[in-house]
Amino acid sequence: MKDLLRTEHLSRGDVDTILTTAREFASNPLKAIQTLAGKSVAIYMTKPSTRTRLASETAVAHLGGHPIFLRSDDLQLGRGETIADTARIISGFADAMIIRTFKQSDVDELGRFATIPVINGLTDEDHPTQLLADWTTIFEHFGASVAGRKFAYFGDGNNMANSWLIMGAIMGAHVVVATPEGRFAPDLSAIERAEAIAKTTGAKVEVVHDAKEAARGASVLYTDVWMSMGDPESERSEKIKALSRFKVDDSLMQLGTADAVFMHCLPAHREEEVSTSVIDGARSLIWRQAFHRRTTIQSILFHLLRGELSGRQ
Ligand code: CP
Ligand code: NVA
């Protein structure tokens, strides 16, 4: 596998490889300081980012490389140069690329024309590097066995909901996504892809429209912002009204297992998708998740550059 363009491209073996090395980087961040010595990684973002940018730049620096951060208005891409030409040029100057943008198809196209590894740093449909940090956090907290546990996501059927379903399927886990019906439900194609993967891994994938049903017996209660980057402001009030019954609060947490934890990819809007008492409470793993972003990106770069990820066959 040359690139990490979509969560669904990862095999279970790839996830295990990435998570194992990420743990090693956590104990020794400079473990592979020569990996990117004399090399550069382009980080191109057309949306804002706090964690992914900081994690990516420090990941590259810790591997001995040079991060080149590019915003959308820095490149001729924004003035009509094609993705194919941009991919060829970046491939001539850099050794890998991390991209955050709107359309998944743009990231797919970049991967097709680039001769260097391309890593998806978030699109409207997917957020694979986040899910790898999330599962690093889950394994760190609960151990690597998912048997008998339920992993529930609440709120908007957005990029995080899609990725949560697909990664849960890869991990052979019981994953549930609770969203409103209709426009704010996850993409049908993401649900179908997660179900197809689940058939091969023994996972159980569910999409429900009742927050309490999803929370009952869950070990992880996960949520994300209700208004994602790029969502039209015109739908804000309708969306907040539709999503309000999926807010993760203390009463929802109570329905989980006795050892249930709260997770959130961040940024968060306290008292919208989550109550302050939950996100800042003792069961919240948000800071572990955030700080695992660097080590997982280090690990992805390390293995992609060595050609050590096989992808799903
Ligand atoms: N979770 C996440 O991707 O955060 P940023 O948008 O700050 O990068
Ligand atoms: N769903 C959010 C995730 C941010 C990390 C967004 O796309 O804005």
Coordinates of C-alpha atoms and ligand atoms in Angstrom, one line a residue:
M1 CA 0.0 0.0 0.0
K2 CA 1.6 3.3 -1.1
D3 CA -0.9 5.7 0.5
L4 CA -3.3 6.0 3.4
L5 CA -6.2 7.6 1.5
R6 CA -9.2 5.9 3.3
T7 CA -9.7 4.1 6.6
E8 CA -11.2 1.1 4.7
H9 CA -7.9 0.5 2.9
L10 CA -6.3 -0.7 6.1
S11 CA -6.2 -4.4 6.9
R12 CA -6.3 -5.5 10.6
G13 CA -2.7 -6.5 10.2
D14 CA -1.8 -2.9 9.1
V15 CA -3.7 -1.4 12.1
D16 CA -1.8 -3.8 14.5
T17 CA 1.5 -2.8 12.9
I18 CA 0.8 0.9 13.1
L19 CA -0.5 0.7 16.7
T20 CA 2.5 -1.4 17.9
T21 CA 5.0 1.1 16.4
A22 CA 3.0 4.1 17.7
R23 CA 3.4 2.7 21.2
E24 CA 7.1 2.4 20.7
F25 CA 7.2 6.0 19.5
A26 CA 5.3 7.0 22.6
S27 CA 8.0 5.6 24.9
N28 CA 10.8 6.8 22.6
P29 CA 9.8 9.6 20.2
L30 CA 13.3 9.7 18.6
K31 CA 13.4 5.9 18.0
A32 CA 13.8 6.3 14.3
I33 CA 15.4 9.7 13.9
Q34 CA 17.1 8.7 10.6
T35 CA 13.8 7.6 8.9
L36 CA 13.3 11.1 7.3
A37 CA 16.9 12.4 7.6
G38 CA 17.5 14.7 4.6
K39 CA 13.8 14.3 3.5
S40 CA 10.8 16.6 3.4
V41 CA 7.1 16.0 4.0
A42 CA 4.6 18.4 2.5
I43 CA 1.5 19.1 4.7
Y44 CA -1.2 20.7 2.6
M45 CA -4.4 22.0 4.3
T46 CA -7.4 23.8 2.9
K47 CA -9.2 23.6 6.2
P48 CA -8.1 24.7 9.7
S49 CA -6.3 22.3 12.0
T50 CA -4.8 22.4 15.5
R51 CA -4.0 18.8 16.3
T52 CA -3.4 17.3 12.9
R53 CA -1.1 20.1 11.9
L54 CA 0.9 20.1 15.2
A55 CA 1.0 16.3 15.2
S56 CA 2.2 16.1 11.6
E57 CA 4.9 18.7 11.9
T58 CA 6.3 17.3 15.1
A59 CA 6.0 13.8 13.8
V60 CA 8.2 14.7 10.8
A61 CA 10.7 16.6 12.9
H62 CA 11.0 13.7 15.3
L63 CA 11.8 11.4 12.4
G64 CA 14.7 13.7 11.4
G65 CA 12.8 15.3 8.5
H66 CA 11.6 18.7 7.4
P67 CA 7.9 19.5 7.3
I68 CA 6.7 22.0 4.6
F69 CA 3.4 23.4 5.7
L70 CA 1.2 24.7 2.8
R71 CA -2.1 26.4 3.0
S72 CA -4.7 26.4 0.2
D73 CA -3.7 29.9 -1.0
D74 CA 0.0 29.0 -1.1
L75 CA -0.3 26.7 -4.1
Q76 CA -1.2 27.2 -7.8
L77 CA -3.8 24.5 -7.2
G78 CA -6.1 27.1 -5.8
R79 CA -5.7 29.0 -9.2
G80 CA -6.6 26.2 -11.4
E81 CA -3.4 24.1 -11.7
T82 CA -4.6 20.5 -11.9
I83 CA -4.3 17.9 -9.0
A84 CA -2.4 15.6 -11.3
D85 CA 0.3 18.3 -12.1
T86 CA 0.5 19.3 -8.4
A87 CA 0.9 15.7 -7.4
R88 CA 3.8 15.2 -9.9
I89 CA 5.5 18.4 -8.7
I90 CA 5.2 17.7 -5.0
S91 CA 6.5 14.1 -5.7
G92 CA 9.6 15.7 -7.2
F93 CA 10.4 17.8 -4.1
A94 CA 9.0 15.9 -1.1
D95 CA 9.1 12.3 0.1
A96 CA 5.6 12.1 1.5
M97 CA 2.5 14.3 1.7
I98 CA -0.3 14.8 4.2
I99 CA -3.4 16.4 2.9
R100 CA -6.5 17.9 4.6
T101 CA -9.3 19.1 2.3
F102 CA -13.0 18.8 1.5
K103 CA -13.5 16.2 -1.3
Q104 CA -12.4 12.7 -0.8
S105 CA -12.1 12.3 -4.6
D106 CA -9.4 15.1 -4.6
V107 CA -7.3 13.1 -2.1
D108 CA -7.9 9.9 -4.1
E109 CA -6.7 11.6 -7.3
L110 CA -3.7 13.1 -5.6
G111 CA -2.7 9.6 -4.4
R112 CA -3.2 8.2 -7.9
F113 CA -0.8 10.8 -9.5
A114 CA 1.7 11.2 -6.7
T115 CA 4.7 8.8 -6.7
I116 CA 5.2 9.4 -3.0
P117 CA 3.0 8.3 -0.1
V118 CA -0.1 10.4 0.4
I119 CA -1.8 10.5 3.8
N120 CA -5.4 11.7 4.3
G121 CA -5.4 14.2 7.2
L122 CA -9.3 14.6 7.0
T123 CA -11.8 14.9 4.3
D124 CA -15.6 15.5 4.4
E125 CA -15.9 11.7 4.4
D126 CA -13.1 10.2 6.4
H127 CA -10.4 10.8 9.0
P128 CA -8.2 7.7 9.1
T129 CA -5.3 9.2 11.2
Q130 CA -7.7 10.1 13.9
L131 CA -9.2 6.6 14.1
L132 CA -5.7 5.2 14.5
A133 CA -5.1 7.5 17.5
D134 CA -8.5 6.6 18.9
W135 CA -7.8 2.8 18.7
T136 CA -4.4 3.4 20.3
T137 CA -6.2 5.0 23.1
I138 CA -8.8 2.3 23.4
F139 CA -6.2 -0.5 23.5
E140 CA -4.1 1.5 26.0
H141 CA -7.2 1.9 28.3
F142 CA -9.0 -1.5 27.9
G143 CA -6.4 -3.8 26.4
A144 CA -6.5 -5.3 22.9
S145 CA -9.6 -7.5 23.4
V146 CA -12.8 -6.1 22.0
A147 CA -14.9 -9.2 22.9
G148 CA -18.0 -8.3 24.8
R149 CA -17.5 -4.6 24.5
K150 CA -19.7 -2.1 22.6
F151 CA -18.3 1.1 21.1
A152 CA -20.9 3.8 20.5
Y153 CA -20.7 7.1 18.6
F154 CA -23.4 9.8 19.0
G155 CA -24.5 12.8 17.0
D156 CA -23.8 13.9 13.4
G157 CA -23.4 11.2 10.7
N158 CA -20.3 13.0 9.4
N159 CA -16.7 12.0 8.5
M160 CA -16.1 10.8 12.1
A161 CA -19.3 8.6 12.1
N162 CA -18.3 7.0 8.8
S163 CA -14.7 6.3 10.0
W164 CA -15.9 5.0 13.4
L165 CA -18.1 2.4 11.6
I166 CA -15.4 1.4 9.2
M167 CA -12.6 1.2 11.7
G168 CA -14.8 -0.7 14.2
A169 CA -15.6 -3.2 11.4
I170 CA -11.9 -3.7 10.7
M171 CA -11.2 -4.2 14.4
G172 CA -13.9 -6.9 14.6
A173 CA -15.8 -4.8 17.2
H174 CA -19.4 -4.2 18.1
V175 CA -19.8 -0.6 16.9
V176 CA -22.9 1.5 17.0
V177 CA -23.6 4.9 15.6
A178 CA -26.6 6.8 16.9
T179 CA -27.8 9.7 14.7
P180 CA -31.0 11.3 13.6
E181 CA -32.7 9.6 10.6
G182 CA -32.4 11.3 7.2
R183 CA -29.9 14.0 6.3
F184 CA -27.8 13.8 9.4
A185 CA -27.4 10.0 9.3
P186 CA -24.1 8.5 8.0
D187 CA -23.6 8.0 4.3
L188 CA -25.3 4.9 3.1
S189 CA -22.2 3.8 1.2
A190 CA -20.1 4.1 4.4
I191 CA -22.6 1.9 6.2
E192 CA -22.5 -0.7 3.4
R193 CA -18.7 -0.7 3.3
A194 CA -18.5 -1.2 7.0
E195 CA -21.1 -4.0 6.8
A196 CA -19.1 -5.7 4.0
I197 CA -15.9 -5.5 6.1
A198 CA -17.8 -6.7 9.2
K199 CA -18.7 -9.9 7.4
T200 CA -15.0 -10.8 7.0
T201 CA -14.0 -9.8 10.6
G202 CA -16.9 -10.9 12.8
A203 CA -17.7 -7.3 13.7
K204 CA -21.2 -6.1 14.5
V205 CA -22.1 -2.8 12.9
E206 CA -25.3 -0.9 13.8
V207 CA -26.8 2.5 13.0
V208 CA -29.7 3.4 15.4
H209 CA -31.7 6.6 16.0
D210 CA -32.1 6.3 19.7
A211 CA -29.2 7.6 21.9
K212 CA -30.3 5.6 25.0
E213 CA -30.4 2.3 23.0
A214 CA -26.8 3.0 21.7
A215 CA -25.5 4.0 25.2
R216 CA -26.9 0.9 27.0
G217 CA -24.0 -1.3 27.9
A218 CA -21.4 0.7 25.9
S219 CA -17.8 0.8 27.0
V220 CA -17.0 3.9 24.9
L221 CA -19.3 6.9 24.3
Y222 CA -17.8 9.0 21.5
T223 CA -19.0 12.2 20.0
D224 CA -17.9 15.0 17.6
V225 CA -18.9 18.5 16.8
W226 CA -22.4 19.1 15.3
M227 CA -21.2 21.6 12.7
S228 CA -18.2 20.3 10.8
M229 CA -15.8 22.4 8.7
G230 CA -17.6 23.2 5.5
D231 CA -21.1 22.6 6.8
P232 CA -23.5 25.3 5.6
E233 CA -24.3 27.9 8.3
S234 CA -27.8 28.0 6.9
E235 CA -28.5 24.5 8.3
R236 CA -27.1 25.3 11.8
S237 CA -30.4 25.8 13.7
E238 CA -32.2 22.8 12.1
K239 CA -29.1 20.6 12.7
I240 CA -28.7 21.6 16.4
K241 CA -32.4 20.9 17.0
A242 CA -32.2 17.5 15.3
L243 CA -29.0 16.5 17.2
S244 CA -29.9 17.8 20.6
R245 CA -31.2 14.4 21.8
F246 CA -27.8 12.9 21.0
K247 CA -25.8 15.1 23.4
V248 CA -23.5 13.0 25.6
D249 CA -24.3 14.0 29.2
D250 CA -24.1 12.3 32.6
S251 CA -27.4 10.5 32.2
L252 CA -26.3 8.9 28.9
M253 CA -22.9 8.0 30.5
Q254 CA -24.8 6.2 33.3
L255 CA -26.3 3.8 30.8
G256 CA -22.8 2.6 29.7
T257 CA -20.8 -0.1 31.5
A258 CA -19.4 0.7 35.0
D259 CA -16.0 1.3 33.4
A260 CA -17.4 3.3 30.4
V261 CA -15.2 6.2 29.1
F262 CA -15.9 9.3 27.0
M263 CA -14.0 10.1 23.8
H264 CA -14.0 13.0 21.4
C265 CA -11.7 13.8 18.5
L266 CA -11.8 17.5 19.3
P267 CA -12.3 20.4 18.8
A268 CA -15.2 20.3 21.2
H269 CA -18.1 22.6 21.8
R270 CA -19.0 22.2 25.5
E271 CA -22.7 22.1 26.2
E272 CA -23.5 21.4 22.5
E273 CA -22.5 17.8 21.7
V274 CA -21.2 17.0 25.2
S275 CA -21.8 18.4 28.7
T276 CA -18.8 20.0 30.5
S277 CA -19.1 17.6 33.4
V278 CA -18.5 14.6 31.0
I279 CA -15.7 16.0 28.8
D280 CA -13.8 17.4 31.7
G281 CA -14.7 14.6 34.1
A282 CA -12.7 11.6 35.3
R283 CA -13.9 9.2 32.5
S284 CA -12.8 11.4 29.7
L285 CA -9.9 10.2 27.5
I286 CA -9.7 13.3 25.3
W287 CA -6.1 14.3 26.1
R288 CA -4.7 10.8 25.6
Q289 CA -6.5 10.7 22.2
A290 CA -5.1 14.0 21.2
F291 CA -1.5 13.2 22.2
H292 CA -1.6 9.9 20.4
R293 CA -2.1 11.8 17.2
R294 CA 1.7 12.5 16.8
T295 CA 2.9 9.0 17.5
T296 CA 0.3 7.4 15.2
I297 CA 1.3 9.8 12.3
Q298 CA 4.9 9.0 13.0
S299 CA 4.1 5.3 12.8
I300 CA 2.1 5.7 9.5
L301 CA 5.0 7.7 7.9
F302 CA 7.5 5.2 9.2
H303 CA 5.7 2.1 7.8
L304 CA 4.5 3.7 4.5
L305 CA 8.0 4.9 3.6
R306 CA 9.3 1.4 4.2
G307 CA 6.5 -0.2 2.1
E308 CA 5.4 -2.2 5.1
L309 CA 1.6 -1.8 4.9
S310 CA -0.3 -4.4 2.8
G311 CA -3.7 -2.8 2.6
R312 CA -7.0 -4.7 2.5
Q313 CA -6.9 -7.3 -0.3
Ligands
CP1 N1 -9.1 16.0 15.7 C1 -8.6 16.8 14.7 O1 -8.3 16.4 13.6 O2 -8.3 18.0 15.2 P1 -7.8 19.3 14.3 O3 -9.0 19.6 13.4 O4 -7.4 20.3 15.2 O5 -6.6 18.8 13.4
NVA2 N1 -16.2 16.4 11.9 C1 -15.2 17.4 12.2 C2 -14.0 16.7 12.6 C3 -12.9 17.7 13.1 C4 -11.6 16.9 13.5 C5 -15.0 18.3 11.0 O1 -14.9 17.7 9.9 O2 -14.9 19.5 11.1

